[in-house]
Coordinates of C-alpha atoms in Angstrom, one line a residue:
Chain A
M1 CA -8.7 101.6 -27.4
L2 CA -7.9 101.6 -23.7
H3 CA -9.2 105.4 -23.0
K4 CA -12.2 103.9 -24.9
R5 CA -13.0 100.8 -23.3
L6 CA -12.4 102.9 -19.5
S7 CA -14.3 105.9 -20.4
Q8 CA -17.4 103.6 -21.5
F9 CA -17.2 101.7 -18.5
L10 CA -16.8 104.9 -16.2
I11 CA -19.9 106.3 -18.0
I12 CA -22.1 103.3 -17.3
Y13 CA -21.4 103.2 -13.9
F14 CA -21.2 106.9 -12.6
L15 CA -24.4 107.0 -14.5
G16 CA -26.1 103.5 -12.7
L17 CA -24.5 105.5 -9.6
G18 CA -26.0 108.8 -10.0
L19 CA -29.5 106.9 -10.7
L20 CA -29.2 105.3 -7.6
L21 CA -28.0 108.5 -5.5
A22 CA -31.0 110.5 -7.3
V23 CA -33.4 107.4 -6.1
K24 CA -31.9 107.4 -2.5
Y25 CA -32.2 111.7 -1.9
C26 CA -35.9 111.7 -3.6
F27 CA -37.1 109.2 -1.3
G28 CA -35.0 109.9 1.5
L29 CA -33.8 106.5 2.2
S30 CA -31.3 105.5 4.3
D31 CA -27.6 104.6 3.9
Y32 CA -28.5 100.9 4.8
V33 CA -30.8 100.8 1.7
I34 CA -28.2 103.0 -0.9
P35 CA -25.3 104.3 1.0
G36 CA -24.4 108.1 0.3
F37 CA -21.5 109.4 -1.2
T38 CA -19.9 109.8 2.1
D39 CA -20.5 106.2 3.3
M40 CA -19.0 105.1 -0.1
Q41 CA -16.1 107.0 0.1
N42 CA -15.3 106.0 3.5
T43 CA -16.1 102.7 2.6
A44 CA -13.8 102.8 -0.6
Q45 CA -10.6 103.8 1.5
A46 CA -11.4 100.9 3.9
V47 CA -11.8 98.1 1.9
A48 CA -9.9 99.5 -1.6
A49 CA -6.7 97.7 -0.7
G50 CA -8.1 94.8 0.4
Y51 CA -10.9 94.0 -2.7
L52 CA -7.8 95.3 -5.3
R53 CA -5.9 92.4 -4.2
A54 CA -9.2 90.0 -4.6
V55 CA -9.9 91.4 -8.0
L56 CA -6.6 90.4 -9.2
D57 CA -7.0 87.3 -7.7
T58 CA -10.1 86.6 -9.6
L59 CA -8.5 88.2 -12.9
G60 CA -5.6 85.9 -12.4
V61 CA -8.0 82.9 -12.4
A62 CA -10.1 84.0 -14.9
V63 CA -7.8 84.5 -17.7
I64 CA -6.0 80.9 -16.6
G65 CA -9.7 79.7 -17.2
H66 CA -10.5 81.7 -20.2
V67 CA -7.3 80.3 -22.0
L68 CA -8.2 76.0 -20.8
A69 CA -11.7 77.2 -22.4
I70 CA -10.1 78.0 -26.0
A71 CA -7.8 75.2 -26.0
L72 CA -10.5 72.8 -25.0
A73 CA -13.1 74.6 -27.2
T74 CA -10.5 74.6 -30.2
V75 CA -9.8 70.8 -29.7
V76 CA -13.6 70.1 -29.7
A77 CA -14.8 72.3 -32.7
I78 CA -12.2 71.0 -34.7
V79 CA -13.1 67.2 -33.9
G80 CA -16.6 68.0 -34.0
R81 CA -16.6 70.4 -37.2
P82 CA -17.6 67.8 -39.7
D83 CA -21.4 67.2 -40.7
N84 CA -21.3 63.4 -39.7
L85 CA -22.7 61.6 -37.0
L86 CA -20.0 62.4 -34.2
G87 CA -20.2 66.5 -35.7
T88 CA -24.1 66.4 -34.8
M89 CA -23.8 64.6 -31.4
I90 CA -21.2 67.0 -30.2
K91 CA -23.0 70.1 -31.1
T92 CA -26.3 68.9 -29.6
A93 CA -24.5 67.7 -26.5
A94 CA -23.1 71.6 -26.2
Y95 CA -26.5 73.1 -27.0
N96 CA -28.0 70.6 -24.1
L97 CA -25.2 71.0 -21.6
Q98 CA -25.1 74.9 -21.6
A99 CA -28.8 74.6 -20.8
Y100 CA -27.9 73.6 -17.1
P101 CA -27.3 76.4 -14.7
I102 CA -24.4 76.3 -13.5
V103 CA -25.3 77.6 -10.0
A104 CA -26.8 74.0 -9.8
V105 CA -23.3 72.4 -11.3
A106 CA -21.2 74.3 -9.0
P107 CA -21.8 73.1 -5.4
I108 CA -21.3 69.2 -7.2
I109 CA -18.1 70.6 -8.5
F110 CA -17.1 72.1 -4.7
I111 CA -17.9 68.9 -3.4
L112 CA -15.8 66.6 -5.7
L113 CA -12.8 69.0 -6.0
G114 CA -13.2 71.6 -2.3
D115 CA -13.2 74.8 -2.4
G116 CA -9.8 75.7 -3.5
L117 CA -8.3 77.2 -7.1
P118 CA -9.3 74.1 -9.2
S119 CA -13.0 74.3 -8.6
R120 CA -12.7 78.0 -9.7
L121 CA -10.7 77.3 -12.7
L122 CA -13.2 74.8 -13.6
I123 CA -16.2 76.9 -13.2
A124 CA -14.6 79.6 -14.7
A125 CA -13.7 77.7 -18.0
I126 CA -17.2 75.9 -18.2
I127 CA -18.8 79.5 -17.8
C128 CA -17.1 80.3 -21.2
Y129 CA -16.5 77.1 -22.6
F130 CA -19.9 76.6 -24.1
P131 CA -20.5 79.9 -26.0
L132 CA -17.1 79.6 -27.4
L133 CA -17.6 76.0 -28.7
L134 CA -21.0 76.6 -30.4
S135 CA -19.3 79.9 -31.9
F136 CA -15.9 77.8 -32.9
I137 CA -17.8 75.0 -34.4
G138 CA -19.8 77.1 -36.3
I139 CA -17.1 79.2 -37.9
L140 CA -14.6 76.0 -38.7
G141 CA -17.6 74.1 -39.8
E142 CA -18.0 76.5 -42.5
P143 CA -16.6 75.9 -45.9
V144 CA -14.8 78.6 -47.7
A145 CA -15.9 77.3 -51.3
G146 CA -13.7 79.4 -53.2
I147 CA -10.5 78.7 -51.7
E148 CA -11.3 74.9 -50.3
H149 CA -12.8 73.6 -53.8
F150 CA -8.9 74.1 -55.2
Y151 CA -7.4 71.8 -52.8
V152 CA -10.2 69.6 -52.8
V153 CA -10.2 68.8 -57.0
T154 CA -6.8 68.1 -56.6
G155 CA -6.6 66.1 -53.7
R156 CA -4.6 68.0 -51.6
M157 CA -6.8 68.8 -48.7
R158 CA -6.1 67.8 -45.3
W159 CA -8.0 68.4 -42.0
Q160 CA -5.2 70.5 -41.1
L161 CA -5.3 72.6 -44.3
E162 CA -9.3 73.2 -43.9
V163 CA -9.1 74.2 -40.2
K164 CA -6.2 76.8 -41.4
I165 CA -7.9 78.3 -44.3
R166 CA -11.2 78.4 -41.9
A167 CA -9.6 80.4 -39.3
F168 CA -7.3 82.5 -41.4
E169 CA -10.9 83.4 -43.4
N170 CA -12.2 84.3 -40.0
I171 CA -9.9 85.2 -38.0
H172 CA -12.1 88.7 -36.9
K173 CA -14.7 86.4 -36.0
L174 CA -12.9 84.2 -33.8
I175 CA -10.9 87.3 -32.3
T176 CA -14.1 89.1 -31.7
V177 CA -15.5 85.8 -30.1
V178 CA -12.5 85.1 -28.0
T179 CA -12.7 88.9 -26.6
G180 CA -16.8 88.4 -26.3
S181 CA -16.0 85.4 -24.0
A182 CA -13.5 87.1 -21.9
T183 CA -16.0 88.8 -19.5
L184 CA -18.1 85.4 -19.4
A185 CA -14.7 83.8 -17.5
M186 CA -14.6 86.7 -15.6
V187 CA -18.3 86.3 -14.4
G188 CA -17.7 82.6 -14.2
T189 CA -14.6 83.1 -11.6
I190 CA -16.7 85.6 -9.8
V191 CA -19.8 83.4 -9.6
A192 CA -17.9 80.2 -8.4
E193 CA -15.7 82.2 -5.9
F194 CA -19.5 83.6 -4.5
I195 CA -20.8 80.2 -4.1
G196 CA -17.9 78.3 -2.6
A197 CA -14.5 79.9 -2.6
D198 CA -12.6 81.3 0.2
S199 CA -10.8 83.9 -1.9
G200 CA -11.5 86.3 -4.6
I201 CA -13.8 89.3 -5.5
G202 CA -16.8 87.2 -5.3
Y203 CA -15.8 85.7 -1.8
S204 CA -15.5 89.4 -0.8
L205 CA -18.9 90.2 -2.1
R206 CA -20.5 87.5 -0.4
I207 CA -19.3 88.5 2.8
A208 CA -20.4 92.0 1.7
L209 CA -24.2 91.2 1.2
Y210 CA -24.0 89.1 4.2
Q211 CA -23.5 92.3 5.8
S212 CA -25.9 93.9 3.7
D213 CA -23.2 96.3 2.9
I214 CA -24.1 97.9 -0.2
A215 CA -21.3 100.7 0.0
K216 CA -19.1 97.6 -0.4
V217 CA -20.6 95.8 -3.3
L218 CA -20.4 99.2 -5.3
V219 CA -16.7 99.4 -4.6
A220 CA -16.4 95.8 -5.6
L221 CA -18.4 96.5 -8.8
F222 CA -16.4 99.0 -9.8
L223 CA -13.0 97.3 -9.7
I224 CA -14.6 94.1 -11.4
G225 CA -15.5 96.5 -14.2
V226 CA -12.0 98.6 -14.5
F227 CA -9.9 95.2 -14.6
N228 CA -12.6 93.4 -17.0
S229 CA -12.2 96.6 -19.3
L230 CA -8.6 96.3 -19.1
Y231 CA -8.2 92.1 -19.9
L232 CA -10.8 93.2 -22.7
V233 CA -8.4 95.8 -24.0
A234 CA -5.7 93.6 -23.5
L235 CA -7.1 90.8 -25.9
E236 CA -8.2 93.2 -28.4
L237 CA -4.4 94.4 -28.7
L238 CA -3.5 90.7 -29.0
G239 CA -5.9 90.1 -31.8
L240 CA -5.0 93.5 -33.5
A241 CA -1.1 91.8 -33.6
V242 CA -2.6 88.4 -34.8
R243 CA -4.2 89.8 -37.6
K244 CA -1.2 92.2 -38.5
R245 CA 1.0 89.1 -37.8
M246 CA -1.5 87.3 -40.4
G247 CA -1.4 89.9 -43.0
V248 CA -5.0 90.0 -42.6
E249 CA -5.2 94.0 -41.9
Q250 CA -2.8 94.7 -45.0
R251 CA -5.5 92.3 -47.1
T252 CA -8.7 93.8 -45.7
Q253 CA -7.4 97.3 -46.4
Q254 CA -6.2 96.6 -49.8
Chain B
M1 CA -31.6 109.0 -38.2
N2 CA -29.4 111.8 -37.0
G3 CA -30.5 112.5 -33.2
A4 CA -32.9 108.8 -33.0
L5 CA -30.4 107.4 -31.1
P6 CA -30.2 110.5 -28.6
R7 CA -33.8 110.2 -28.2
L8 CA -33.8 106.5 -28.1
V9 CA -31.4 106.5 -25.1
F10 CA -33.3 109.5 -23.2
L11 CA -36.4 107.6 -23.6
L12 CA -34.9 104.2 -22.5
G13 CA -33.3 106.3 -19.3
L14 CA -36.9 107.7 -18.4
L15 CA -38.5 104.1 -18.5
V16 CA -35.7 102.7 -16.0
L17 CA -36.4 105.9 -14.0
V18 CA -40.2 105.4 -13.8
S19 CA -39.9 101.8 -13.2
L20 CA -37.4 102.6 -10.3
L21 CA -39.7 105.3 -8.7
G22 CA -42.8 103.2 -9.5
G23 CA -40.8 100.5 -7.1
C24 CA -40.4 103.0 -4.4
R25 CA -43.5 103.8 -3.7
Q26 CA -45.2 106.0 -0.8
R27 CA -43.6 104.7 2.2
G28 CA -45.1 104.6 5.9
G29 CA -47.7 107.3 5.7
E30 CA -51.2 106.0 5.7
P31 CA -52.9 102.9 6.9
A32 CA -51.9 100.2 4.7
A33 CA -55.5 98.8 3.0
E34 CA -52.8 95.3 2.6
L35 CA -50.2 94.9 4.5
N36 CA -47.1 92.8 3.7
Y37 CA -45.2 90.9 5.9
R38 CA -41.9 90.0 4.8
L39 CA -40.2 87.0 6.7
K40 CA -36.5 86.5 6.9
W41 CA -36.2 82.7 5.3
L42 CA -38.0 80.4 3.4
Y43 CA -41.3 78.8 4.9
N44 CA -40.2 76.1 7.5
I45 CA -40.2 75.9 11.5
N46 CA -39.1 78.8 12.0
T47 CA -42.2 80.4 10.4
A48 CA -44.9 78.3 12.1
G49 CA -46.8 81.2 14.1
D50 CA -46.8 83.3 10.9
L51 CA -48.2 80.7 8.9
Y52 CA -50.7 80.0 11.7
A53 CA -51.6 83.6 12.2
Q54 CA -52.4 83.1 8.2
E55 CA -54.1 80.2 8.1
H56 CA -56.2 80.5 11.5
G57 CA -57.3 83.8 10.8
F58 CA -55.8 86.0 13.2
F59 CA -55.2 88.4 11.2
T60 CA -58.6 88.6 9.7
S61 CA -60.1 88.5 13.0
R62 CA -58.4 91.8 14.2
G63 CA -59.4 93.6 10.8
L64 CA -56.2 93.0 9.5
K65 CA -55.4 91.9 5.5
V66 CA -52.1 90.6 5.8
T67 CA -50.0 88.9 2.9
V68 CA -47.3 86.5 4.7
K69 CA -44.3 86.6 2.4
P70 CA -41.6 84.3 2.4
G71 CA -37.8 85.5 2.8
G72 CA -34.9 84.0 1.0
P73 CA -31.2 84.9 1.2
E74 CA -31.4 88.0 -1.1
R75 CA -34.5 89.2 0.4
D76 CA -34.4 91.9 3.1
A77 CA -36.9 93.0 5.0
I78 CA -35.6 96.2 6.7
R79 CA -35.0 97.3 2.5
E80 CA -39.0 96.1 2.2
L81 CA -39.8 98.2 4.8
E82 CA -37.7 101.2 4.0
L83 CA -39.1 100.8 0.4
G84 CA -42.7 100.7 1.4
R85 CA -43.0 97.3 0.1
A86 CA -43.9 95.8 3.3
Q87 CA -45.3 97.2 6.5
F88 CA -44.1 94.2 8.6
G89 CA -41.1 91.8 8.8
V90 CA -38.8 89.6 10.8
A91 CA -34.7 90.5 10.7
S92 CA -32.0 89.2 12.9
A93 CA -30.7 91.5 15.5
D94 CA -27.5 92.0 13.7
Q95 CA -29.5 93.2 10.8
V96 CA -31.2 95.8 12.8
I97 CA -28.4 97.0 14.7
R98 CA -26.3 97.6 11.4
A99 CA -29.7 98.9 9.5
L100 CA -30.0 101.4 12.4
A101 CA -26.4 102.3 12.7
K102 CA -26.7 103.2 8.6
G103 CA -29.8 105.6 9.8
A104 CA -32.5 102.9 9.1
P105 CA -35.7 104.7 11.0
I106 CA -37.1 100.9 12.0
V107 CA -38.4 99.8 15.4
V108 CA -38.6 96.2 16.9
I109 CA -42.1 95.5 18.5
A110 CA -41.1 91.9 19.5
Q111 CA -38.4 89.4 19.7
L112 CA -39.5 85.9 18.5
F113 CA -36.4 84.0 19.8
Q114 CA -35.8 83.7 23.5
Q115 CA -32.3 82.2 22.8
N116 CA -30.3 82.3 19.7
P117 CA -31.0 79.1 17.8
L118 CA -27.5 79.8 16.1
Q119 CA -25.6 77.1 18.0
W120 CA -22.6 74.6 16.8
I121 CA -23.0 70.7 16.7
Y122 CA -20.4 68.5 17.7
R123 CA -19.8 64.6 18.4
S124 CA -20.4 64.2 21.5
A125 CA -18.3 60.9 21.9
G126 CA -15.3 61.8 23.4
A127 CA -16.0 65.5 23.6
C128 CA -17.7 67.8 26.1
Y129 CA -17.7 71.4 25.9
A130 CA -18.6 72.8 29.5
S131 CA -16.4 75.5 29.2
P132 CA -15.1 77.6 26.1
R133 CA -11.7 77.1 26.9
Q134 CA -12.2 73.4 25.8
L135 CA -12.7 74.9 22.2
R136 CA -8.6 75.6 22.1
G137 CA -6.8 73.5 19.4
K138 CA -10.4 72.1 18.1
T139 CA -11.3 73.1 14.2
V140 CA -14.5 75.3 14.3
G141 CA -16.4 76.1 11.7
I142 CA -17.8 80.1 10.9
T143 CA -19.3 81.7 8.4
F144 CA -16.9 84.5 7.6
G145 CA -19.1 87.5 7.4
G146 CA -22.1 86.1 9.0
N147 CA -23.1 86.7 12.8
D148 CA -21.8 83.3 13.6
E149 CA -18.3 84.7 13.2
T150 CA -19.0 87.7 15.2
I151 CA -20.9 85.5 18.1
M152 CA -17.9 82.9 17.9
R153 CA -15.0 85.8 17.8
A154 CA -17.3 87.6 20.8
L155 CA -16.7 84.4 22.7
L156 CA -13.1 83.4 22.3
A157 CA -12.4 87.4 23.5
K158 CA -14.2 86.9 26.3
Y159 CA -12.8 83.7 27.3
R160 CA -9.1 85.1 26.4
I161 CA -8.6 82.5 23.6
A162 CA -6.4 84.1 21.0
P163 CA -8.1 83.4 17.4
D164 CA -4.6 81.1 16.5
E165 CA -5.7 79.1 19.6
V166 CA -8.4 77.7 17.5
N167 CA -8.6 76.7 13.7
L168 CA -11.3 78.7 12.5
F169 CA -12.9 76.6 9.4
S170 CA -14.9 78.8 6.3
V171 CA -18.4 77.3 6.6
R172 CA -20.5 76.4 3.4
Y173 CA -23.7 74.8 2.8
D174 CA -21.9 71.5 2.1
Y175 CA -21.6 69.8 5.6
T176 CA -19.2 66.9 4.2
P177 CA -16.1 68.3 6.3
F178 CA -18.1 68.2 9.4
Y179 CA -19.4 64.2 8.5
R180 CA -15.7 63.2 7.8
G181 CA -14.7 64.7 10.9
E182 CA -12.2 67.5 9.5
V183 CA -14.4 69.9 11.7
D184 CA -15.2 69.7 15.4
L185 CA -17.9 72.0 15.7
W186 CA -20.3 73.4 13.0
P187 CA -22.6 76.0 13.0
I188 CA -26.6 75.4 12.5
Y189 CA -29.6 76.4 13.6
R190 CA -30.6 74.2 16.4
N191 CA -34.2 74.1 15.8
A192 CA -34.0 73.9 11.6
E193 CA -31.1 72.0 10.3
G194 CA -29.8 71.1 13.4
I195 CA -32.7 68.1 14.1
V196 CA -31.9 66.8 10.5
I197 CA -28.2 66.5 11.0
A198 CA -28.5 65.2 14.8
E199 CA -30.9 62.4 13.0
K200 CA -28.4 61.7 10.2
M201 CA -25.5 61.1 12.9
A202 CA -27.8 59.1 15.4
K203 CA -29.0 56.7 12.4
A204 CA -25.2 56.1 11.5
G205 CA -24.2 55.6 15.1
E206 CA -22.8 58.6 16.2
Q207 CA -24.0 60.8 19.4
T208 CA -24.3 64.8 18.9
G209 CA -24.4 67.7 21.4
F210 CA -25.0 71.5 20.8
F211 CA -22.6 74.1 21.7
V212 CA -24.7 77.1 23.2
P213 CA -23.0 80.4 23.4
D214 CA -26.1 81.5 25.8
L215 CA -24.9 79.5 28.6
F216 CA -21.7 81.3 28.4
A217 CA -22.9 84.6 28.4
V218 CA -22.6 85.5 25.1
R219 CA -26.4 86.3 24.4
F220 CA -26.5 87.5 20.6
V221 CA -30.5 88.0 19.7
A222 CA -31.8 86.5 17.0
N223 CA -34.8 86.9 15.0
S224 CA -37.6 89.9 15.5
L225 CA -40.6 91.2 14.5
I226 CA -39.8 95.0 12.9
T227 CA -41.7 98.0 11.5
T228 CA -40.9 101.4 10.7
R229 CA -40.9 104.4 13.1
S230 CA -43.5 106.2 10.8
M231 CA -46.2 103.5 10.8
L232 CA -45.5 103.2 14.5
E233 CA -46.4 106.9 15.0
E234 CA -49.0 106.9 12.3
N235 CA -50.8 103.7 12.9
P236 CA -49.9 102.8 16.2
G237 CA -53.4 100.5 16.2
V238 CA -52.9 99.0 13.3
V239 CA -48.9 97.9 14.9
R240 CA -50.9 96.9 18.1
S241 CA -53.2 95.0 16.5
F242 CA -50.7 93.1 14.0
R243 CA -48.3 92.4 17.1
D244 CA -51.0 91.0 19.2
A245 CA -52.5 88.9 16.3
L246 CA -48.8 87.3 15.9
L247 CA -47.9 86.6 19.1
S248 CA -51.0 85.0 19.8
A249 CA -51.1 82.8 16.7
W250 CA -47.5 82.2 18.0
Q251 CA -48.5 80.9 21.6
E252 CA -51.2 78.7 20.0
A253 CA -48.8 77.1 17.4
M254 CA -46.3 76.4 19.6
A255 CA -48.8 74.9 22.4
P256 CA -48.3 71.1 22.9
A257 CA -52.1 70.6 22.6
N258 CA -52.0 72.0 19.1
A259 CA -48.9 70.7 17.6
A260 CA -50.2 67.9 14.9
R261 CA -52.1 71.3 13.7
T262 CA -49.0 72.9 13.6
I263 CA -46.9 70.0 12.3
A264 CA -49.5 69.5 9.1
L265 CA -49.3 73.6 8.8
V266 CA -45.6 73.6 8.3
H267 CA -45.5 70.7 6.0
A268 CA -48.2 72.0 3.6
Y269 CA -45.7 74.7 3.4
D270 CA -42.2 72.9 3.7
Q271 CA -43.1 69.7 2.0
G272 CA -39.5 68.8 1.9
T273 CA -39.0 67.9 5.3
P274 CA -40.8 64.9 6.8
A275 CA -43.8 65.4 9.4
E276 CA -41.6 63.3 11.7
I277 CA -38.8 65.9 11.4
I278 CA -40.9 68.5 11.8
A279 CA -42.5 67.3 15.2
K280 CA -38.8 67.2 16.8
Q281 CA -38.0 70.7 15.0
L282 CA -41.0 72.2 16.7
D283 CA -40.2 71.0 20.3
A284 CA -36.6 72.6 19.6
T285 CA -38.3 75.8 18.9
R286 CA -40.5 75.6 21.5
Q287 CA -37.7 75.7 24.0
L288 CA -36.0 78.7 22.0
M289 CA -38.9 80.8 22.0
L290 CA -40.7 80.0 24.9
P291 CA -37.6 79.2 27.8
E292 CA -38.9 78.8 31.5
N293 CA -40.3 81.6 32.8
G294 CA -39.8 83.3 29.8
R295 CA -42.9 85.1 28.1
L296 CA -43.3 84.8 24.3
G297 CA -42.5 88.1 22.3
R298 CA -40.4 89.4 25.1
I299 CA -37.8 92.5 24.0
D300 CA -34.8 91.3 26.2
V301 CA -33.4 94.6 26.6
A302 CA -30.1 93.9 28.1
A303 CA -29.3 91.3 25.2
W304 CA -30.2 93.8 22.8
Q305 CA -27.5 96.0 24.1
Q306 CA -25.1 92.7 24.7
T307 CA -25.4 92.3 20.9
E308 CA -24.8 95.9 20.2
K309 CA -21.9 95.8 22.7
I310 CA -20.1 92.7 20.7
M311 CA -21.1 94.1 17.3
L312 CA -19.2 97.1 18.4
E313 CA -16.0 95.4 20.0
Q314 CA -15.7 93.1 16.8
G315 CA -15.9 96.3 14.5
V316 CA -19.3 95.3 12.7
I317 CA -20.4 98.8 13.3
D318 CA -18.1 101.7 14.1
S319 CA -19.9 103.6 16.9
P320 CA -23.0 102.8 19.2
V321 CA -26.7 103.1 18.2
A322 CA -28.2 103.2 21.3
V323 CA -30.2 100.1 20.4
E324 CA -32.6 100.6 23.3
K325 CA -34.2 103.4 22.0
A326 CA -35.6 101.3 19.0
L327 CA -36.8 98.7 21.1
L328 CA -40.7 98.9 21.8
P329 CA -42.0 98.8 25.3
D330 CA -44.3 96.5 25.8
G331 CA -47.3 98.9 26.4
L332 CA -46.6 100.2 22.6

């Protein structure tokens, strides 16, 4: 799984890089527009250690923000899953709020919370929270008629049981949604750092862009891609372990 | 079905390549039928002369068809020149020197600001920075990675102030830390947001002053007019006409007699800024572009060399670029 994810990323990254270099040499562009191979190599050697620390910092914030978003989305989806007034209001609010561009909201967050960890965490959580919420509401709001019917007619249905049945029956979808939103958490953290923080790879990217240094940007993108792939693999392995523990794999194979 | 996917991927790849190559159209070479002029920033007082040239026919009277395009944080005139998307542009000296260090074939044909508008605002009550040595123990805002960082570090080095004797504060678009008094000096463009902030603080009963690095012999050049070397070599007449048109327009736009026209023009493009503020910005801009005994557009070779030296000492560039070779002499 790890090998597959990493090789997919590396193929895409180096194809993109190759295309850039082809354009550079075709048109005789200077290293200022598109850095040459030697320039990239020198830049990588110079900034790799600092950027590695920055990416790990970003990844740490992204993971915490992601966990927060999952927890919050789960709670709100459970509250909002019934097809009543509250459920409809939560769904409408989620659809409307996710339309706000984070770059417009982020400055307000930075004014209120400063440019430290809380702002980065909140923005990372916000970016991956709404897609998670909408998916969770969709999954937990969809009755599993074949199983739920028995508990409903025997009067033993409780909300906890309803949530458990729906989560168990849709565990594959839930894991896919959680894994998919991991990239959003990473993107959210980088956006937050780019806009207002003083650390992380988003901040390094901002400085590189200030300095018009595309070689630094390419090194940062490489490290972001590698660590994002590693995080996705970790989540996929976690999902596999959860499915095995719940016996979903055996049941699917049968 | 077998082989459909590779074919689709190949076609998509080809499409991307064609779009990219289309974007990198012919560079330099033939005289452009239509010239694109990429500014450094959005329309504001710093583009007054550019707008004046466009609106009052300075280009057309010289047989030039010019489209003035606003800049912005993601726009880089030097890249656009190299890619052939623009023939003239405005770039700051640090951008020019960085680009020269990476082999970009650009030349400076005029220097717009004779004094750098990037200065630091401070509350003047109880503070007077007659010497940079008075910065010791103060909290100074800088944009890490920006040219204000380079200027401030050069100033500190010149006056032998150790970096730990000054608290450097990372600056963003939010001025709250300055308003709250957490930061003593805040970097601003004196003729643009400097006017707005000084006005706001005056309304709140606080007087402000500006810390000007140029006064302490740290001369770091700001915005300049640039083109490509091939454009200059192949179309010197077009370059001369363009430069003359633009500098004449700036001259007229800055003339006190034309102030009302200039203010109205800038306000038409920058409606978010009230006309009375633009009037004050215009006065400040005039002083930065036309200092006493100065001549509009004059390329200050010594200041450029000092800018290069500062960038070299600060490690912004790895080796000298001999910037004077990229500065066009007045005779063109």
